[in-house]
């Protein structure tokens, strides 16, 4: 059993290395400070500088969310582009979920969602299920461009294409042309609105959160970011550290590393961890003696000769065509680390001519109402195309793939996992590059919990120690056998997070010693 990884860094020990209502909103009036500065956050209107918080109805969500019942809600109005004083403003939905305790602590937790493009307001259930509101309010704000913001930069056509694309050869030139055509159609649609697409990025979003804290009248709060939310949290810590008591990071994506190269490295780490766990479990090793070699062989074979099948999915009125080639299998495998106990059996069945299990899982996440019309592609491309792509060449991305998976065909290595055709998409999206400083490492003495999962194939566990090198009061925790965003799946991770917000410099990590490996699914 791998040893749980916990490392604490203290002051002086840091190394030196490191979503659709689109309107033109009127600017908020330059009024005085809120009427009752000592009142509960979220219950009074308050203007600070160019930002204004106004209590009101809760933000819209695609379906009712029980955890938002009783929330204090409102809207934060901020400049769309802060380098253009007096310009257009945008509105961001805010929901404050009350603490379960009768006497909550005064410093709430603000949740930064993943993506880029997910709406934090829709994450209320995740936060409550994880116990974040045990004795603190939890603040959820729709990041600019997301579903409950105005404008919401969502594009159903891209989501619908992604669903259809499971029936196409993953990396084929024709697939790329159709993919980029969907991106162009999305951009054309959003270009007909007043939205300044170049203003949807981490620099502006970090300032939005700084404005939210001050307009809520909070002297201090805590930050909890998951996945891409850690990318934003690290930028926020660096650009606006005032009033941040502590920061939890889960599934870490450092801005200084964010790239196609990092996607390849993370995939290698997470997949190897799953393969190793099977090899260390006698029953799994006997039944599936070399899962890693099977996977590599299947990627090569399917890339040369894709397999086409049909599957029936819940909520889909007719069978869905699925094409499995090498690129599709790789990307399925990255998502399948969330159901790791079934991975060896699924690969073995595929190798024996039965693609059903892999095909159902590969297609399943792309169909249904939860996959359509909810992600802000305007925000996603705003981040990718201004902060990532300008700072990495195509050759660097391919080289990283070759280093991580030297046995893979060139056609698979041409598209980084999770990021197919991104360079072509960004040429179509056409937003200016962000200042190079957006990729600076974050150096801070804010107490920080750095959480990773041993099976995380999306944001590799080595990102934890990497960011902690310049966070002098960091506690680094890797939860064995856990996939991306350990808070969602690990009771131990939730316990550690709760302990951290109570005592940010000394969280209780004792539960790690009791984490057990998964029991792999062994076919007869």
Short mmCIF file of C-alpha atoms in Angstrom, two decimals:
data_model
loop_
_atom_site.label_atom_id
_atom_site.label_comp_id
_atom_site.label_asym_id
_atom_site.label_seq_id
_atom_site.Cartn_x
_atom_site.Cartn_y
_atom_site.Cartn_z
CA UNK A 1 0.00 0.00 0.00
CA UNK A 2 1.50 3.41 -0.93
CA UNK A 3 2.28 5.68 1.96
CA UNK A 4 -0.12 8.65 2.22
CA UNK A 5 1.81 11.78 1.39
CA UNK A 6 1.65 14.62 3.89
CA UNK A 7 4.15 17.43 3.95
CA UNK A 8 4.01 20.72 5.78
CA UNK A 9 5.96 23.81 4.87
CA UNK A 10 6.27 26.67 7.32
CA UNK A 11 7.45 30.25 7.19
CA UNK A 12 11.05 30.55 6.12
CA UNK A 13 11.19 27.08 4.54
CA UNK A 14 9.96 27.87 1.04
CA UNK A 15 12.30 27.06 -1.80
CA UNK A 16 12.90 29.59 -4.53
CA UNK A 17 11.32 27.83 -7.50
CA UNK A 18 8.91 27.92 -7.54
CA UNK A 19 -25.29 30.30 -17.82
CA UNK A 20 -28.36 32.76 -20.57
CA UNK A 21 -29.26 36.36 -19.97
CA UNK A 22 -27.13 38.62 -22.12
CA UNK A 23 -27.79 42.27 -21.41
CA UNK A 24 -26.06 45.61 -21.38
CA UNK A 25 -26.29 46.48 -17.69
CA UNK A 26 -26.19 50.05 -16.44
CA UNK A 27 -23.26 51.06 -14.28
CA UNK A 28 -23.99 50.99 -10.55
CA UNK A 29 -24.40 54.39 -8.93
CA UNK A 30 -21.47 55.70 -6.92
CA UNK A 31 -23.24 55.63 -3.58
CA UNK A 32 -21.87 55.61 -0.07
CA UNK A 33 -20.95 52.48 1.88
CA UNK A 34 -23.75 50.09 2.91
CA UNK A 35 -26.35 51.27 5.35
CA UNK A 36 -25.47 48.79 8.08
CA UNK A 37 -21.80 47.76 7.77
CA UNK A 38 -22.11 45.55 10.83
CA UNK A 39 -25.04 43.54 9.45
CA UNK A 40 -24.81 39.94 8.24
CA UNK A 41 -23.01 39.57 4.92
CA UNK A 42 -25.34 39.40 1.96
CA UNK A 43 -28.26 41.19 3.61
CA UNK A 44 -27.51 44.81 2.71
CA UNK A 45 -26.61 46.70 -0.45
CA UNK A 46 -23.09 48.03 -0.50
CA UNK A 47 -20.93 49.82 -3.06
CA UNK A 48 -17.14 49.78 -2.88
CA UNK A 49 -15.31 51.50 -5.71
CA UNK A 50 -16.77 50.33 -9.03
CA UNK A 51 -18.43 47.24 -7.55
CA UNK A 52 -21.88 46.96 -5.97
CA UNK A 53 -23.59 44.11 -4.14
CA UNK A 54 -27.38 44.13 -4.11
CA UNK A 55 -29.46 41.57 -2.15
CA UNK A 56 -32.14 39.90 -4.23
CA UNK A 57 -33.45 36.62 -5.63
CA UNK A 58 -31.20 33.59 -5.81
CA UNK A 59 -29.42 32.97 -9.12
CA UNK A 60 -31.14 30.79 -11.67
CA UNK A 61 -30.10 27.14 -11.86
CA UNK A 62 -30.99 24.53 -14.49
CA UNK A 63 -33.06 22.65 -11.92
CA UNK A 64 -34.06 23.33 -8.31
CA UNK A 65 -31.26 22.83 -5.79
CA UNK A 66 -32.54 21.98 -2.34
CA UNK A 67 -29.31 23.14 -0.71
CA UNK A 68 -30.05 26.70 -1.86
CA UNK A 69 -33.29 26.84 0.11
CA UNK A 70 -32.78 29.42 2.84
CA UNK A 71 -29.72 30.90 1.15
CA UNK A 72 -29.14 34.66 1.25
CA UNK A 73 -28.77 35.75 -2.35
CA UNK A 74 -28.04 38.73 -4.51
CA UNK A 75 -26.04 40.14 -7.38
CA UNK A 76 -22.54 41.57 -7.64
CA UNK A 77 -22.22 44.17 -10.39
CA UNK A 78 -18.65 44.82 -11.60
CA UNK A 79 -16.89 46.35 -14.62
CA UNK A 80 -16.60 43.92 -17.49
CA UNK A 81 -13.14 45.21 -18.39
CA UNK A 82 -11.33 47.12 -15.67
CA UNK A 83 -8.82 48.65 -18.08
CA UNK A 84 -11.72 50.56 -19.64
CA UNK A 85 -13.04 52.85 -16.89
CA UNK A 86 -16.68 53.78 -17.28
CA UNK A 87 -17.39 50.89 -19.63
CA UNK A 88 -19.99 48.16 -19.54
CA UNK A 89 -20.82 46.29 -16.35
CA UNK A 90 -21.75 42.66 -15.82
CA UNK A 91 -23.80 40.92 -13.11
CA UNK A 92 -22.65 37.87 -11.14
CA UNK A 93 -25.14 35.80 -9.16
CA UNK A 94 -24.34 35.18 -5.49
CA UNK A 95 -25.78 32.62 -3.06
CA UNK A 96 -24.70 32.40 0.58
CA UNK A 97 -25.56 29.00 2.05
CA UNK A 98 -25.94 29.39 5.81
CA UNK A 99 -23.86 27.41 8.26
CA UNK A 100 -25.52 24.40 9.88
CA UNK A 101 -24.27 25.52 13.30
CA UNK A 102 -26.42 27.86 15.37
CA UNK A 103 -23.46 30.13 15.99
CA UNK A 104 -21.37 30.17 12.82
CA UNK A 105 -17.80 31.36 12.70
CA UNK A 106 -17.35 34.84 11.25
CA UNK A 107 -15.09 33.92 8.33
CA UNK A 108 -17.07 32.14 5.58
CA UNK A 109 -15.72 29.91 2.83
CA UNK A 110 -15.98 31.00 -0.81
CA UNK A 111 -16.12 28.15 -3.38
CA UNK A 112 -14.25 28.46 -6.70
CA UNK A 113 -15.56 25.97 -9.26
CA UNK A 114 -13.77 24.02 -11.93
CA UNK A 115 -13.90 24.01 -15.69
CA UNK A 116 -13.05 26.64 -16.74
CA UNK A 117 -16.71 27.37 -17.28
CA UNK A 118 -18.59 25.64 -14.45
CA UNK A 119 -21.02 27.72 -12.40
CA UNK A 120 -20.25 27.73 -8.68
CA UNK A 121 -23.89 28.31 -7.74
CA UNK A 122 -24.70 24.87 -9.11
CA UNK A 123 -22.12 23.36 -6.75
CA UNK A 124 -24.18 24.03 -3.61
CA UNK A 125 -24.95 20.33 -3.11
CA UNK A 126 -21.27 19.36 -3.43
CA UNK A 127 -20.28 21.91 -0.82
CA UNK A 128 -23.02 20.92 1.61
CA UNK A 129 -22.53 17.19 1.08
CA UNK A 130 -18.85 17.71 1.89
CA UNK A 131 -19.68 19.48 5.14
CA UNK A 132 -18.12 22.81 4.21
CA UNK A 133 -21.04 24.65 5.82
CA UNK A 134 -20.74 22.81 9.12
CA UNK A 135 -19.92 25.94 11.07
CA UNK A 136 -19.25 28.53 8.37
CA UNK A 137 -21.40 30.09 5.68
CA UNK A 138 -20.44 29.01 2.17
CA UNK A 139 -20.44 31.67 -0.53
CA UNK A 140 -21.10 30.64 -4.13
CA UNK A 141 -20.69 33.19 -6.92
CA UNK A 142 -21.19 32.58 -10.61
CA UNK A 143 -17.81 33.35 -12.15
CA UNK A 144 -18.08 35.81 -15.03
CA UNK A 145 -19.55 34.27 -18.15
CA UNK A 146 -21.00 31.22 -16.39
CA UNK A 147 -24.57 29.96 -16.41
CA UNK A 148 -26.14 32.24 -13.78
CA UNK A 149 -24.10 35.33 -14.68
CA UNK A 150 -25.19 38.05 -17.07
CA UNK A 151 -23.96 37.69 -19.71
CA UNK A 152 -23.79 33.90 -19.73
CA UNK A 153 -21.34 32.86 -22.44
CA UNK A 154 -22.71 29.37 -23.01
CA UNK A 155 -22.99 27.63 -26.39
CA UNK A 156 -25.27 24.61 -26.74
CA UNK A 157 -23.93 23.94 -30.23
CA UNK A 158 -20.50 22.97 -28.86
CA UNK A 159 -22.02 20.64 -26.27
CA UNK A 160 -24.24 19.05 -28.91
CA UNK A 161 -21.24 18.57 -31.20
CA UNK A 162 -19.28 16.94 -28.37
CA UNK A 163 -22.11 14.45 -28.00
CA UNK A 164 -22.20 13.69 -31.73
CA UNK A 165 -18.41 13.42 -31.82
CA UNK A 166 -18.44 10.09 -29.96
CA UNK A 167 -19.52 8.68 -33.32
CA UNK A 168 -16.52 10.20 -35.14
CA UNK A 169 -12.89 9.16 -35.31
CA UNK A 170 -11.42 11.17 -32.45
CA UNK A 171 -8.34 12.72 -34.06
CA UNK A 172 -9.32 12.68 -37.74
CA UNK A 173 -8.88 15.86 -39.84
CA UNK A 174 -12.62 15.83 -40.59
CA UNK A 175 -13.35 15.75 -36.86
CA UNK A 176 -11.02 18.69 -36.32
CA UNK A 177 -12.75 20.71 -39.04
CA UNK A 178 -16.16 20.03 -37.50
CA UNK A 179 -14.85 20.78 -34.02
CA UNK A 180 -13.40 24.14 -35.05
CA UNK A 181 -16.56 24.95 -37.02
CA UNK A 182 -18.56 24.53 -33.79
CA UNK A 183 -16.13 26.85 -32.00
CA UNK A 184 -16.44 29.45 -34.76
CA UNK A 185 -20.24 29.28 -34.61
CA UNK A 186 -20.11 29.82 -30.86
CA UNK A 187 -17.82 32.80 -31.23
CA UNK A 188 -19.97 34.29 -33.99
CA UNK A 189 -23.03 33.99 -31.75
CA UNK A 190 -21.30 35.65 -28.80
CA UNK A 191 -19.79 38.35 -31.02
CA UNK A 192 -23.33 39.53 -31.78
CA UNK A 193 -23.70 40.46 -28.09
CA UNK A 194 -21.95 43.39 -26.41
CA UNK A 195 -19.66 40.99 -24.52
CA UNK A 196 -15.93 41.78 -24.58
CA UNK A 197 -14.61 38.23 -24.97
CA UNK A 198 -11.09 39.33 -24.06
CA UNK A 199 -12.27 40.23 -20.54
CA UNK A 200 -13.16 36.69 -19.47
CA UNK A 201 -9.99 35.52 -17.77
CA UNK A 202 -8.35 34.98 -14.39
CA UNK A 203 -7.16 38.56 -13.97
CA UNK A 204 -10.68 39.95 -14.13
CA UNK A 205 -12.21 37.03 -12.21
CA UNK A 206 -9.70 37.38 -9.36
CA UNK A 207 -10.67 41.05 -9.07
CA UNK A 208 -14.36 40.02 -9.04
CA UNK A 209 -13.78 37.87 -5.95
CA UNK A 210 -11.81 40.61 -4.26
CA UNK A 211 -14.75 42.95 -4.92
CA UNK A 212 -17.22 40.39 -3.61
CA UNK A 213 -15.46 40.16 -0.26
CA UNK A 214 -15.34 43.92 0.24
CA UNK A 215 -18.90 44.57 -0.91
CA UNK A 216 -20.15 41.88 1.46
CA UNK A 217 -18.38 43.75 4.24
CA UNK A 218 -16.23 40.76 5.20
CA UNK A 219 -12.89 41.57 6.84
CA UNK A 220 -11.71 38.02 6.17
CA UNK A 221 -12.77 34.83 4.44
CA UNK A 222 -11.44 31.42 3.37
CA UNK A 223 -11.09 30.15 -0.20
CA UNK A 224 -11.74 26.61 -1.44
CA UNK A 225 -10.97 25.89 -5.09
CA UNK A 226 -11.38 22.65 -7.02
CA UNK A 227 -9.73 21.71 -10.32
CA UNK A 228 -9.58 24.85 -12.50
CA UNK A 229 -10.77 26.71 -9.39
CA UNK A 230 -7.28 26.11 -7.96
CA UNK A 231 -5.82 27.88 -11.02
CA UNK A 232 -8.03 30.88 -10.25
CA UNK A 233 -7.36 30.64 -6.50
CA UNK A 234 -3.60 30.78 -7.01
CA UNK A 235 -3.99 33.85 -9.23
CA UNK A 236 -6.34 35.42 -6.66
CA UNK A 237 -3.86 34.77 -3.82
CA UNK A 238 -1.12 36.48 -5.79
CA UNK A 239 -3.09 39.43 -7.15
CA UNK A 240 -5.43 40.20 -4.22
CA UNK A 241 -4.14 38.56 -1.03
CA UNK A 242 -5.92 41.00 1.28
CA UNK A 243 -8.52 39.43 3.56
CA UNK A 244 -7.73 35.80 2.72
CA UNK A 245 -7.45 33.82 5.96
CA UNK A 246 -6.69 30.44 4.34
CA UNK A 247 -6.90 28.62 1.02
CA UNK A 248 -7.84 25.02 0.22
CA UNK A 249 -6.74 23.67 -3.18
CA UNK A 250 -8.07 20.34 -4.47
CA UNK A 251 -7.01 18.91 -7.84
CA UNK A 252 -4.29 21.44 -8.46
CA UNK A 253 -3.73 23.21 -11.75
CA UNK A 254 -0.94 25.80 -11.35
CA UNK A 255 -1.12 28.72 -13.82
CA UNK A 256 2.65 28.49 -14.27
CA UNK A 257 2.32 24.90 -15.51
CA UNK A 258 -1.08 24.96 -17.23
CA UNK A 259 -0.57 23.59 -20.75
CA UNK A 260 -0.95 20.61 -23.03
CA UNK A 261 2.35 19.34 -21.65
CA UNK A 262 0.87 19.28 -18.16
CA UNK A 263 -2.13 17.31 -19.46
CA UNK A 264 0.19 14.61 -20.76
CA UNK A 265 2.16 14.45 -17.52
CA UNK A 266 -0.99 14.26 -15.40
CA UNK A 267 -2.42 11.47 -17.55
CA UNK A 268 0.76 9.43 -17.15
CA UNK A 269 0.78 9.84 -13.36
CA UNK A 270 -2.86 8.94 -12.80
CA UNK A 271 -2.94 5.96 -15.15
CA UNK A 272 0.29 4.54 -13.77
CA UNK A 273 -1.14 4.76 -10.26
CA UNK A 274 -4.19 2.73 -11.28
CA UNK A 275 -2.06 0.13 -13.06
CA UNK A 276 0.24 -0.13 -10.04
CA UNK A 277 -2.67 -0.59 -7.63
CA UNK A 278 -3.94 -3.51 -9.71
CA UNK A 279 -0.46 -5.05 -9.84
CA UNK A 280 -0.19 -4.82 -6.03
CA UNK A 281 -3.52 -6.60 -5.49
CA UNK A 282 -2.96 -10.36 -5.98
CA UNK A 283 -6.40 -11.14 -7.41
CA UNK A 284 -6.20 -8.28 -9.91
CA UNK A 285 -2.65 -9.11 -10.89
CA UNK A 286 -3.47 -12.79 -11.49
CA UNK A 287 -6.53 -12.02 -13.63
CA UNK A 288 -5.06 -8.99 -15.43
CA UNK A 289 -1.28 -9.54 -15.30
CA UNK A 290 -0.18 -6.45 -17.24
CA UNK A 291 -2.92 -3.83 -17.53
CA UNK A 292 -0.47 -1.13 -18.64
CA UNK A 293 0.79 -3.17 -21.59
CA UNK A 294 -2.78 -4.08 -22.53
CA UNK A 295 -3.74 -0.42 -22.56
CA UNK A 296 -0.77 0.61 -24.70
CA UNK A 297 -1.43 -2.22 -27.14
CA UNK A 298 -5.11 -1.27 -27.42
CA UNK A 299 -4.31 2.39 -28.10
CA UNK A 300 -2.05 1.41 -30.98
CA UNK A 301 -4.43 -1.20 -32.38
CA UNK A 302 -7.51 1.01 -32.21
CA UNK A 303 -5.69 3.94 -33.74
CA UNK A 304 -4.80 1.76 -36.69
CA UNK A 305 -8.26 0.12 -36.87
CA UNK A 306 -11.03 1.89 -34.93
CA UNK A 307 -13.95 -0.12 -33.58
CA UNK A 308 -17.51 1.06 -34.18
CA UNK A 309 -20.38 -0.03 -31.98
CA UNK A 310 -23.74 1.20 -30.70
CA UNK A 311 -24.85 1.60 -27.10
CA UNK A 312 -28.08 2.45 -25.34
CA UNK A 313 -27.78 5.31 -22.85
CA UNK A 314 -30.19 6.43 -20.14
CA UNK A 315 -32.37 9.24 -21.48
CA UNK A 316 -31.34 8.69 -25.09
CA UNK A 317 -34.34 7.72 -27.27
CA UNK A 318 -32.31 5.68 -29.74
CA UNK A 319 -29.01 3.78 -29.84
CA UNK A 320 -25.88 5.91 -29.95
CA UNK A 321 -23.07 5.23 -32.39
CA UNK A 322 -19.63 5.14 -30.75
CA UNK A 323 -16.27 5.00 -32.49
CA UNK A 324 -13.32 3.90 -30.36
CA UNK A 325 -9.89 4.78 -31.71
CA UNK A 326 -6.64 5.33 -29.83
CA UNK A 327 -7.37 8.93 -28.88
CA UNK A 328 -10.87 8.07 -27.66
CA UNK A 329 -9.52 5.21 -25.54
CA UNK A 330 -6.91 7.46 -23.95
CA UNK A 331 -9.48 10.08 -23.04
CA UNK A 332 -11.91 7.44 -21.77
CA UNK A 333 -9.16 6.08 -19.57
CA UNK A 334 -8.51 9.51 -18.04
CA UNK A 335 -12.17 9.87 -17.09
CA UNK A 336 -12.38 6.23 -15.99
CA UNK A 337 -9.97 6.78 -13.09
CA UNK A 338 -13.13 7.95 -11.27
CA UNK A 339 -14.36 4.35 -11.53
CA UNK A 340 -10.92 2.77 -11.25
CA UNK A 341 -12.05 -0.59 -9.81
CA UNK A 342 -13.68 -1.41 -13.15
CA UNK A 343 -10.83 -0.30 -15.42
CA UNK A 344 -8.83 -3.56 -15.72
CA UNK A 345 -11.98 -5.55 -16.51
CA UNK A 346 -13.17 -2.99 -19.08
CA UNK A 347 -9.80 -3.05 -20.86
CA UNK A 348 -9.70 -6.84 -20.78
CA UNK A 349 -13.19 -7.06 -22.30
CA UNK A 350 -12.20 -4.57 -25.01
CA UNK A 351 -9.09 -6.61 -25.81
CA UNK A 352 -11.31 -9.69 -26.15
CA UNK A 353 -13.62 -7.97 -28.62
CA UNK A 354 -16.30 -6.59 -26.31
CA UNK A 355 -16.25 -2.75 -26.38
CA UNK A 356 -19.62 -2.23 -24.65
CA UNK A 357 -18.41 -1.19 -21.21
CA UNK A 358 -15.84 1.30 -22.52
CA UNK A 359 -18.22 2.66 -25.17
CA UNK A 360 -21.05 3.23 -22.68
CA UNK A 361 -18.79 5.11 -20.29
CA UNK A 362 -17.14 7.13 -23.06
CA UNK A 363 -20.46 8.29 -24.49
CA UNK A 364 -22.43 8.46 -21.25
CA UNK A 365 -21.06 11.73 -19.93
CA UNK A 366 -21.72 13.61 -23.16
CA UNK A 367 -25.46 13.04 -23.47
CA UNK A 368 -28.32 14.18 -21.31
CA UNK A 369 -29.39 17.55 -19.92
CA UNK A 370 -26.45 17.92 -17.55
CA UNK A 371 -24.03 17.93 -20.48
CA UNK A 372 -25.84 20.46 -22.66
CA UNK A 373 -25.97 24.23 -22.33
CA UNK A 374 -24.35 24.62 -18.92
CA UNK A 375 -20.66 25.24 -19.52
CA UNK A 376 -19.37 28.71 -20.32
CA UNK A 377 -17.28 28.17 -23.42
CA UNK A 378 -16.68 31.91 -23.49
CA UNK A 379 -14.87 31.69 -20.16
CA UNK A 380 -13.11 28.43 -21.04
CA UNK A 381 -11.68 29.77 -24.29
CA UNK A 382 -10.98 33.10 -22.61
CA UNK A 383 -8.66 31.34 -20.18
CA UNK A 384 -7.18 28.73 -22.53
CA UNK A 385 -6.58 31.08 -25.44
CA UNK A 386 -5.14 34.01 -23.49
CA UNK A 387 -3.28 32.31 -20.63
CA UNK A 388 -2.24 28.87 -21.93
CA UNK A 389 -1.84 28.54 -25.68
CA UNK A 390 0.28 31.69 -26.23
CA UNK A 391 2.88 30.33 -23.81
CA UNK A 392 3.43 26.87 -25.33
CA UNK A 393 4.34 25.81 -28.86
CA UNK A 394 2.77 22.90 -30.65
CA UNK A 395 6.15 21.18 -30.75
CA UNK A 396 6.49 21.46 -26.97
CA UNK A 397 3.09 19.84 -26.51
CA UNK A 398 3.95 16.93 -28.81
CA UNK A 399 7.32 16.44 -27.16
CA UNK A 400 5.63 16.19 -23.76
CA UNK A 401 3.31 13.53 -25.14
CA UNK A 402 6.23 11.55 -26.54
CA UNK A 403 7.98 11.64 -23.18
CA UNK A 404 4.89 10.53 -21.29
CA UNK A 405 3.68 7.85 -23.75
CA UNK A 406 6.58 6.91 -26.06
CA UNK A 407 4.69 3.92 -27.50
CA UNK A 408 1.74 5.95 -28.75
CA UNK A 409 1.28 6.70 -32.48
CA UNK A 410 1.97 10.23 -33.71
CA UNK A 411 -1.71 10.73 -34.53
CA UNK A 412 -2.64 10.18 -30.86
CA UNK A 413 0.19 12.38 -29.60
CA UNK A 414 -0.99 15.22 -31.87
CA UNK A 415 -3.93 15.97 -29.53
CA UNK A 416 -3.23 16.43 -25.85
CA UNK A 417 -5.70 14.61 -23.60
CA UNK A 418 -8.66 16.73 -22.52
CA UNK A 419 -7.63 19.47 -24.99
CA UNK A 420 -8.30 18.29 -28.56
CA UNK A 421 -7.66 20.80 -31.34
CA UNK A 422 -7.09 23.58 -28.80
CA UNK A 423 -4.57 25.52 -30.88
CA UNK A 424 -6.96 25.58 -33.85
CA UNK A 425 -9.84 26.56 -31.57
CA UNK A 426 -7.83 29.45 -30.17
CA UNK A 427 -6.96 30.70 -33.64
CA UNK A 428 -10.71 30.90 -34.25
CA UNK A 429 -11.47 32.42 -30.82
CA UNK A 430 -9.03 35.27 -31.41
CA UNK A 431 -8.52 36.97 -28.05
CA UNK A 432 -5.30 38.76 -27.06
CA UNK A 433 -2.69 37.00 -24.98
CA UNK A 434 -2.76 37.79 -21.28
CA UNK A 435 0.31 39.44 -19.75
CA UNK A 436 3.03 36.88 -19.13
CA UNK A 437 2.80 37.64 -15.42
CA UNK A 438 -0.45 35.65 -15.24
CA UNK A 439 1.77 32.55 -15.31
CA UNK A 440 3.99 33.67 -12.43
CA UNK A 441 4.27 31.27 -9.53
CA UNK A 442 2.30 32.28 -6.45
CA UNK A 443 4.49 33.14 -3.48
CA UNK A 444 2.51 33.49 -0.30
CA UNK A 445 2.48 32.91 3.45
CA UNK A 446 -1.31 32.40 3.50
CA UNK A 447 -1.96 28.99 5.13
CA UNK A 448 -2.81 26.62 2.29
CA UNK A 449 -4.08 23.05 2.12
CA UNK A 450 -2.76 21.36 -1.02
CA UNK A 451 -4.90 18.28 -1.77
CA UNK A 452 -4.33 15.76 -4.55
CA UNK A 453 -5.55 12.28 -5.42
CA UNK A 454 -3.18 9.45 -6.19
CA UNK A 455 -5.36 8.40 -9.16
CA UNK A 456 -5.78 11.95 -10.50
CA UNK A 457 -5.11 11.77 -14.24
CA UNK A 458 -6.40 15.30 -14.94
CA UNK A 459 -4.22 17.35 -12.61
CA UNK A 460 -1.33 15.16 -11.53
CA UNK A 461 -0.44 14.75 -7.88
CA UNK A 462 3.04 16.20 -8.44
CA UNK A 463 1.41 19.62 -8.83
CA UNK A 464 0.91 19.63 -5.06
CA UNK A 465 4.57 19.70 -4.00
CA UNK A 466 5.27 21.99 -6.96
CA UNK A 467 2.96 24.80 -5.82
CA UNK A 468 3.90 24.28 -2.17
CA UNK A 469 7.52 25.18 -2.86
CA UNK A 470 6.54 28.85 -2.85
CA UNK A 471 3.71 28.64 -0.31
CA UNK A 472 5.58 28.90 2.97
CA UNK A 473 2.69 27.72 5.17
CA UNK A 474 1.44 24.88 3.02
CA UNK A 475 0.32 21.40 4.03
CA UNK A 476 0.64 18.95 1.14
CA UNK A 477 -1.65 15.90 1.19
CA UNK A 478 -1.97 13.18 -1.42
CA UNK A 479 -4.91 10.84 -0.77
CA UNK A 480 -4.03 7.38 -2.14
CA UNK A 481 -6.34 5.76 -4.70
CA UNK A 482 -8.48 8.90 -5.03
CA UNK A 483 -9.34 10.45 -8.43
CA UNK A 484 -9.54 14.09 -9.46
CA UNK A 485 -11.10 16.36 -6.78
CA UNK A 486 -10.74 14.18 -3.70
CA UNK A 487 -13.30 16.27 -1.76
CA UNK A 488 -16.05 14.69 -3.87
CA UNK A 489 -15.16 11.06 -3.19
CA UNK A 490 -13.03 10.77 -0.05
CA UNK A 491 -14.46 11.11 3.44
CA UNK A 492 -10.89 11.41 4.68
CA UNK A 493 -10.27 14.38 2.38
CA UNK A 494 -13.44 16.06 3.68
CA UNK A 495 -12.31 15.50 7.25
CA UNK A 496 -8.90 17.00 6.49
CA UNK A 497 -10.49 20.02 4.79
CA UNK A 498 -12.78 20.61 7.77
CA UNK A 499 -9.85 20.34 10.16
CA UNK A 500 -7.83 22.72 8.01
CA UNK A 501 -10.39 25.51 8.08
CA UNK A 502 -10.52 25.14 11.88
CA UNK A 503 -6.71 25.20 12.29
CA UNK A 504 -5.11 26.19 8.97
CA UNK A 505 -1.55 25.69 10.15
CA UNK A 506 -2.12 22.22 11.64
CA UNK A 507 -4.88 20.19 9.95
CA UNK A 508 -5.51 16.68 11.23
CA UNK A 509 -4.44 14.17 8.59
CA UNK A 510 -4.60 11.05 10.77
CA UNK A 511 -7.35 9.47 8.65
CA UNK A 512 -4.88 8.87 5.83
CA UNK A 513 -3.45 5.85 7.60
CA UNK A 514 -6.82 4.11 7.23
CA UNK A 515 -7.25 4.66 3.48
CA UNK A 516 -7.60 1.28 1.78
CA UNK A 517 -6.93 0.36 -1.85
CA UNK A 518 -9.95 -0.27 -4.07
CA UNK A 519 -11.23 -3.77 -4.61
CA UNK A 520 -10.89 -4.30 -8.35
CA UNK A 521 -13.71 -5.91 -10.32
CA UNK A 522 -12.53 -9.39 -11.25
CA UNK A 523 -14.36 -11.10 -14.12
CA UNK A 524 -15.04 -14.84 -13.88
#
